[in-house]
Coordinates of C-alpha atoms in Angstrom, one line a residue:
M1273 CA 54.7 95.8 -94.4
L1274 CA 52.4 95.9 -97.5
A1275 CA 55.1 97.7 -99.4
K1276 CA 57.6 95.0 -98.5
M1277 CA 55.2 92.2 -99.5
N1278 CA 54.6 93.9 -102.9
Q1279 CA 58.4 94.2 -103.4
I1280 CA 58.9 90.5 -102.7
R1281 CA 56.1 89.6 -105.1
A1282 CA 57.6 91.8 -107.7
M1283 CA 61.0 90.2 -107.3
H1284 CA 59.5 86.7 -107.6
W1285 CA 57.6 87.8 -110.8
L1286 CA 60.8 89.2 -112.2
G1287 CA 62.7 86.1 -111.4
R1288 CA 60.1 83.9 -113.1
Q1289 CA 60.0 86.2 -116.2
L1290 CA 63.8 86.6 -116.6
L1291 CA 65.4 83.6 -115.0
N1292 CA 62.6 81.0 -114.7
R1293 CA 63.2 81.1 -110.9
S1294 CA 60.9 82.2 -108.1
N1295 CA 64.0 83.6 -106.3
P1296 CA 66.1 85.6 -108.7
A1297 CA 69.1 85.7 -106.2
S1298 CA 69.4 81.9 -106.9
Y1299 CA 70.5 82.7 -110.4
F1300 CA 74.0 83.3 -109.0
D1301 CA 74.0 80.0 -107.0
P1302 CA 76.6 78.3 -109.3
L1303 CA 79.1 81.1 -108.6
A1304 CA 78.2 81.3 -104.9
E1305 CA 78.6 77.5 -104.5
A1306 CA 82.1 77.6 -106.0
I1307 CA 83.1 80.3 -103.5
N1308 CA 81.1 79.2 -100.4
P1309 CA 78.3 76.6 -100.5
M1310 CA 76.7 78.3 -97.5
W1311 CA 75.8 81.3 -99.7
I1312 CA 73.3 79.4 -101.8
Q1313 CA 69.9 81.0 -102.1
A1314 CA 67.7 78.3 -103.8
Y1315 CA 67.5 76.4 -100.5
T1316 CA 68.8 76.7 -97.0
P1317 CA 72.3 75.2 -97.0
A1318 CA 73.3 73.2 -93.9
R1319 CA 76.8 72.0 -93.2
V1320 CA 77.4 68.5 -91.8
E1321 CA 79.2 69.0 -88.4
R1322 CA 79.3 65.4 -87.2
I1323 CA 78.1 61.9 -88.2
L1324 CA 77.3 59.5 -85.4
V1325 CA 76.7 55.8 -85.8
E1326 CA 73.5 54.7 -84.0
T1327 CA 73.2 51.1 -85.2
H1328 CA 74.5 48.9 -88.0
D1329 CA 72.1 50.6 -90.4
T1330 CA 71.3 54.0 -88.8
K1331 CA 73.3 57.2 -88.5
T1332 CA 72.7 60.6 -87.0
F1333 CA 73.8 63.6 -89.0
V1334 CA 74.4 66.8 -87.0
L1335 CA 73.7 69.8 -89.3
R1336 CA 74.3 73.5 -88.9
P1337 CA 71.8 75.3 -91.1
A1338 CA 72.4 78.8 -92.4
S1339 CA 71.1 81.4 -89.9
R1340 CA 68.3 82.4 -92.2
W1341 CA 66.6 79.0 -91.6
S1342 CA 63.3 79.5 -89.7
G1343 CA 63.6 76.6 -87.2
F1344 CA 61.0 74.0 -86.4
R1345 CA 58.6 72.5 -83.9
A1346 CA 59.2 69.2 -82.2
G1347 CA 57.9 66.3 -84.3
Q1348 CA 58.2 68.1 -87.7
H1349 CA 60.0 67.0 -90.9
V1350 CA 62.2 68.7 -93.5
N1351 CA 63.1 67.8 -97.0
I1352 CA 66.8 67.5 -97.7
C1353 CA 68.3 68.3 -101.1
V1354 CA 71.4 66.4 -102.3
D1355 CA 73.1 66.1 -105.7
I1356 CA 73.7 62.4 -106.7
D1357 CA 75.4 61.8 -110.0
G1358 CA 74.5 65.3 -111.2
V1359 CA 70.8 64.9 -110.3
R1360 CA 69.2 66.9 -107.5
R1361 CA 67.2 64.6 -105.2
Q1362 CA 64.8 65.5 -102.4
R1363 CA 63.7 63.2 -99.5
T1364 CA 61.7 63.8 -96.4
F1365 CA 63.1 63.1 -92.9
S1366 CA 62.1 63.9 -89.4
L1367 CA 64.2 66.1 -87.2
S1368 CA 65.3 63.9 -84.2
S1369 CA 66.6 66.8 -82.0
S1370 CA 64.7 69.2 -79.8
P1371 CA 64.2 72.8 -81.1
L1372 CA 66.1 73.9 -78.1
L1373 CA 69.3 72.5 -79.7
W1374 CA 68.7 74.8 -82.7
H1375 CA 68.0 77.8 -80.5
N1376 CA 70.9 77.3 -78.2
D1377 CA 73.6 75.8 -80.4
G1378 CA 72.5 76.5 -84.0
V1379 CA 72.4 72.8 -85.0
V1380 CA 69.8 70.1 -85.7
T1381 CA 70.0 66.4 -86.1
L1382 CA 68.5 64.0 -88.7
T1383 CA 68.6 60.3 -87.7
I1384 CA 68.4 58.3 -90.9
K1385 CA 68.1 54.5 -91.4
R1386 CA 69.6 52.9 -94.5
L1387 CA 66.9 51.5 -96.7
P1388 CA 67.7 48.4 -98.8
G1389 CA 67.9 49.7 -102.4
G1390 CA 67.3 53.3 -101.3
L1391 CA 69.1 55.7 -103.5
V1392 CA 69.3 58.6 -101.1
T1393 CA 69.7 56.8 -97.8
N1394 CA 72.5 54.6 -99.2
W1395 CA 74.2 57.7 -100.6
L1396 CA 73.9 59.5 -97.3
H1397 CA 75.4 56.6 -95.4
D1398 CA 78.2 55.8 -97.9
Q1399 CA 79.1 59.2 -99.5
L1400 CA 78.2 62.1 -97.2
E1401 CA 81.1 63.3 -95.1
E1402 CA 81.6 65.8 -92.3
G1403 CA 82.1 69.3 -93.7
A1404 CA 79.8 68.7 -96.7
V1405 CA 76.9 70.9 -97.4
L1406 CA 73.3 69.8 -98.2
G1407 CA 70.1 71.7 -98.6
L1408 CA 67.2 72.0 -96.2
T1409 CA 63.6 73.1 -96.8
E1410 CA 61.6 74.9 -94.1
A1411 CA 60.1 72.5 -91.6
F1412 CA 56.5 71.2 -91.9
G1413 CA 54.1 68.7 -90.4
D1414 CA 51.5 68.6 -87.6
F1415 CA 52.9 65.6 -85.6
L1416 CA 53.1 68.0 -82.6
M1417 CA 52.9 67.6 -78.9
P1418 CA 49.6 68.6 -77.2
A1419 CA 49.2 72.3 -76.6
M1420 CA 48.1 71.6 -73.0
P1421 CA 49.6 68.8 -70.9
K1422 CA 47.6 65.5 -71.4
P1423 CA 48.6 61.9 -70.8
V1424 CA 50.4 60.6 -73.9
L1425 CA 51.2 57.2 -75.4
F1426 CA 53.9 56.9 -78.1
I1427 CA 54.0 53.8 -80.2
A1428 CA 57.1 53.6 -82.5
G1429 CA 58.6 51.0 -84.7
G1430 CA 62.2 51.0 -86.0
S1431 CA 63.2 54.4 -87.4
G1432 CA 59.8 55.7 -86.5
I1433 CA 61.3 56.7 -83.2
T1434 CA 63.0 59.7 -84.7
P1435 CA 60.3 62.4 -84.5
I1436 CA 59.3 60.9 -81.1
L1437 CA 62.9 61.6 -79.9
S1438 CA 62.4 65.3 -80.7
L1439 CA 59.1 65.3 -78.9
L1440 CA 60.4 63.5 -75.8
E1441 CA 63.4 65.8 -75.5
T1442 CA 61.1 68.8 -75.7
M1443 CA 58.6 67.5 -73.2
A1444 CA 61.4 66.7 -70.7
A1445 CA 63.0 70.2 -71.2
E1446 CA 59.6 71.9 -70.8
H1447 CA 58.6 69.7 -67.8
F1448 CA 55.5 68.4 -69.5
R1449 CA 53.4 67.5 -66.5
A1450 CA 51.4 64.5 -67.6
P1451 CA 52.2 60.7 -67.8
V1452 CA 54.1 59.8 -71.0
T1453 CA 54.6 56.2 -72.1
L1454 CA 56.7 54.9 -75.0
L1455 CA 56.2 51.5 -76.5
Y1456 CA 59.2 51.1 -78.9
F1457 CA 59.2 48.0 -81.2
V1458 CA 62.5 46.9 -82.8
R1459 CA 63.6 43.6 -84.4
T1460 CA 66.4 43.0 -81.9
Q1461 CA 68.2 44.8 -79.1
E1462 CA 70.9 45.8 -81.6
D1463 CA 68.4 47.7 -83.6
V1464 CA 67.5 50.2 -80.8
I1465 CA 68.1 53.7 -82.1
A1466 CA 69.3 56.3 -79.6
S1467 CA 69.4 53.7 -76.8
E1468 CA 71.6 55.9 -74.6
K1469 CA 69.4 59.0 -75.2
L1470 CA 66.3 57.0 -74.2
E1471 CA 68.0 55.7 -71.1
A1472 CA 69.0 59.2 -70.1
L1473 CA 65.6 60.6 -70.8
A1474 CA 63.9 57.9 -68.7
A1475 CA 66.4 58.6 -65.9
R1476 CA 65.9 62.3 -65.6
Y1477 CA 62.2 62.7 -66.7
S1478 CA 60.1 61.0 -64.0
A1479 CA 56.8 61.2 -66.0
L1480 CA 58.3 59.0 -68.8
S1481 CA 58.0 55.2 -68.9
V1482 CA 59.9 53.5 -71.7
R1483 CA 59.3 49.9 -72.9
I1484 CA 61.5 48.4 -75.7
I1485 CA 59.9 45.3 -77.2
C1486 CA 62.0 43.1 -79.5
T1487 CA 59.9 41.5 -82.2
H1488 CA 62.4 38.9 -83.6
E1489 CA 64.4 37.5 -80.8
T1490 CA 62.2 34.4 -80.3
D1491 CA 60.9 31.7 -82.7
E1492 CA 57.6 33.4 -82.9
P1493 CA 57.5 37.2 -83.9
R1494 CA 56.3 39.4 -81.0
Y1495 CA 54.1 42.2 -82.1
L1496 CA 51.9 44.8 -80.4
N1497 CA 49.1 43.0 -78.6
D1498 CA 46.2 43.6 -76.2
A1499 CA 48.4 43.1 -73.1
D1500 CA 50.7 45.9 -74.2
L1501 CA 47.9 48.4 -74.3
D1502 CA 46.3 47.0 -71.2
S1503 CA 49.5 47.8 -69.4
V1504 CA 49.2 51.6 -70.1
P1505 CA 47.4 53.3 -67.2
G1506 CA 44.4 55.4 -68.2
L1507 CA 44.7 54.5 -71.9
K1508 CA 41.3 55.9 -72.9
A1509 CA 42.4 59.4 -71.8
R1510 CA 45.7 59.4 -73.7
E1511 CA 46.7 61.2 -76.8
V1512 CA 48.3 58.5 -78.9
Y1513 CA 51.2 59.1 -81.4
L1514 CA 52.0 56.4 -84.0
C1515 CA 55.1 56.3 -86.2
G1516 CA 56.6 53.2 -87.8
P1517 CA 56.0 50.6 -90.4
G1518 CA 52.5 50.4 -91.9
G1519 CA 51.7 47.0 -90.4
L1520 CA 52.4 48.3 -86.9
M1521 CA 50.3 51.5 -87.4
D1522 CA 47.4 49.5 -88.9
L1523 CA 47.5 47.1 -86.0
A1524 CA 47.7 49.9 -83.4
N1525 CA 44.8 51.7 -84.9
D1526 CA 42.6 48.6 -84.9
L1527 CA 43.4 47.8 -81.3
L1528 CA 43.0 51.4 -80.2
Y1529 CA 39.6 51.8 -81.9
Q1530 CA 38.5 48.5 -80.2
R1531 CA 39.2 50.2 -76.9
G1532 CA 37.0 53.2 -77.7
L1533 CA 39.7 55.8 -78.6
G1534 CA 38.5 58.3 -81.1
E1535 CA 40.2 59.4 -84.3
E1536 CA 40.8 62.8 -82.7
Q1537 CA 43.1 61.1 -80.1
I1538 CA 45.3 59.3 -82.6
H1539 CA 48.0 61.1 -84.5
C1540 CA 50.0 59.4 -87.2
T1541 CA 53.0 60.3 -89.3
F1542 CA 54.5 58.2 -92.1
F1543 CA 58.1 57.3 -93.2
A1544 CA 56.8 55.5 -96.3
P1545 CA 54.0 56.3 -98.7
P1546 CA 50.7 55.5 -97.2
I1547 CA 48.8 52.7 -99.0
S1548 CA 46.8 54.1 -101.8
S1549 CA 43.0 53.7 -101.7
P1550 CA 41.4 51.7 -104.5
L1551 CA 40.3 54.1 -107.3
G1552 CA 37.5 51.8 -108.4
D1553 CA 36.3 51.5 -111.9
E1554 CA 36.1 55.2 -112.6
T1555 CA 37.4 56.5 -115.9
L1556 CA 40.6 58.2 -115.0
G1557 CA 42.8 60.5 -117.0
G1558 CA 42.0 63.4 -119.3
E1559 CA 43.5 66.5 -120.8
V1560 CA 45.5 68.5 -118.3
S1561 CA 46.1 72.2 -119.1
F1562 CA 49.0 73.9 -117.4
A1563 CA 48.0 77.6 -117.8
R1564 CA 51.3 79.3 -116.9
A1565 CA 53.3 77.0 -119.2
D1566 CA 50.6 77.3 -121.9
L1567 CA 50.7 73.5 -122.4
N1568 CA 48.0 70.9 -122.8
V1569 CA 48.8 67.2 -122.1
D1570 CA 46.6 64.2 -122.7
S1571 CA 46.7 61.5 -120.0
S1572 CA 45.2 58.1 -119.3
G1573 CA 45.1 55.8 -116.4
D1574 CA 46.0 56.6 -112.8
A1575 CA 49.1 58.8 -113.4
T1576 CA 49.2 61.7 -111.0
L1577 CA 49.4 65.3 -112.0
L1578 CA 53.0 65.5 -110.9
E1579 CA 53.9 62.5 -113.1
I1580 CA 52.0 64.0 -116.0
A1581 CA 53.8 67.3 -115.6
E1582 CA 57.2 65.7 -115.4
A1583 CA 56.5 63.5 -118.5
A1584 CA 55.7 66.7 -120.4
G1585 CA 59.0 68.2 -119.5
L1586 CA 57.8 70.5 -116.7
K1587 CA 59.6 70.8 -113.4
P1588 CA 57.1 71.6 -110.7
Q1589 CA 58.2 71.9 -107.1
Y1590 CA 57.8 68.8 -105.0
G1591 CA 59.1 67.2 -101.9
C1592 CA 58.1 63.9 -100.4
R1593 CA 56.0 62.7 -103.4
M1594 CA 53.6 60.9 -101.0
G1595 CA 51.1 63.6 -99.9
I1596 CA 52.8 64.7 -96.6
C1597 CA 54.8 67.9 -97.2
H1598 CA 52.3 69.8 -99.5
Q1599 CA 55.3 71.4 -101.4
C1600 CA 53.7 70.4 -104.7
S1601 CA 50.4 72.1 -103.9
C1602 CA 49.0 73.9 -106.9
R1603 CA 45.8 75.8 -107.7
K1604 CA 43.3 73.9 -109.8
T1605 CA 41.0 76.3 -111.6
S1606 CA 38.6 73.7 -113.1
G1607 CA 38.0 70.0 -113.4
T1608 CA 37.9 67.1 -111.0
V1609 CA 40.8 65.1 -109.5
I1610 CA 40.8 61.9 -107.4
N1611 CA 42.9 61.8 -104.2
R1612 CA 45.1 58.7 -104.6
L1613 CA 45.3 58.2 -100.8
T1614 CA 41.6 58.6 -99.9
G1615 CA 39.9 57.7 -103.2
K1616 CA 37.8 60.8 -102.8
A1617 CA 36.9 63.2 -105.7
S1618 CA 37.5 66.9 -105.5
G1619 CA 35.0 69.5 -106.4
P1620 CA 34.9 70.8 -110.0
G1621 CA 35.9 74.4 -109.2
E1622 CA 38.9 76.3 -107.9
E1623 CA 40.9 74.8 -105.0
S1624 CA 44.4 73.8 -104.0
V1625 CA 45.4 70.2 -104.9
Q1626 CA 48.6 68.2 -104.3
L1627 CA 50.1 67.2 -107.6
C1628 CA 51.8 64.1 -106.2
I1629 CA 48.5 62.4 -105.1
S1630 CA 45.9 63.8 -107.5
V1631 CA 44.7 61.9 -110.5
P1632 CA 42.7 63.7 -113.2
R1633 CA 39.1 62.5 -113.9
G1634 CA 38.4 64.3 -117.1
P1635 CA 39.8 67.6 -118.2
V1636 CA 41.7 69.6 -115.6
T1637 CA 43.2 73.1 -115.7
L1638 CA 46.0 74.1 -113.3
E1639 CA 47.6 77.5 -112.7
A1640 CA 51.1 75.9 -113.1

């Protein structure tokens, strides 16, 4: 095994030295893509098998990844890679199917809502066709079902239902023996995503209770309230999973904390960048040294390390650009950075930092 690891490291080093690529096999991707897009090595290619319409602004894409893909756990995300007008774009989406579908049939699903003004989601809805090939990263994320059966409450809003669909399918298949309640908030009945699947799950999985709450079908908006939580039996003993718009998640957190639920019981995942914490009056910016690139860059203000690197012409790896996927993680060898999400400062020494949410406070040196 050690010999194999050393061989892999050597190949990665050779690729960086000769081809500026961590995977030297990807050097031949342009030729491979012309022959068969499923041979690409830079990422895991996945062919679009079917496209299903869920609502007026949501579609489910059934994908068949290349067999070398490692699979996923229910509730996890992937980044997809698509070329739009000659520029490769990456975006993060949750897998909406159970891992059993991948194991049994070799396919997975992404259920994607069109975002007003969204470059990638609009392209996927308007341009992506059955038979096309896009790229997948390996799955990531810790929005995972409890290791041991415990009562669970899911609170979802809009397209936040997608990772929860994966979890519910898996729980039903594995006969998760504890009460499960879903409170699903949508604007109108026409905005319910996967309505038939939810009905089928509720019919065959006796532990599951589903409530769909429409927020904009009356004169006054109808949001999550005390009565909704009071209707959940044994709420204080539940593991709670939240996914949806920031307003719903903030409201849910407040109401749950008021009822005595602890942070360890509440699990959140985001479909939009979490709100940044105030960075205060600290002096931000400084000289950033990229050791591998032998490049020093001056910065000022609250620009992140990723933005600084890109402005200097570097192309570091990244995924979600909002602190979720950790694909932009890089070794900091010296200096202090401020986490844009928490407002907290790092230590001054060596540690791994996320480029997309780290702002330098004074001189910083990175291995990149």
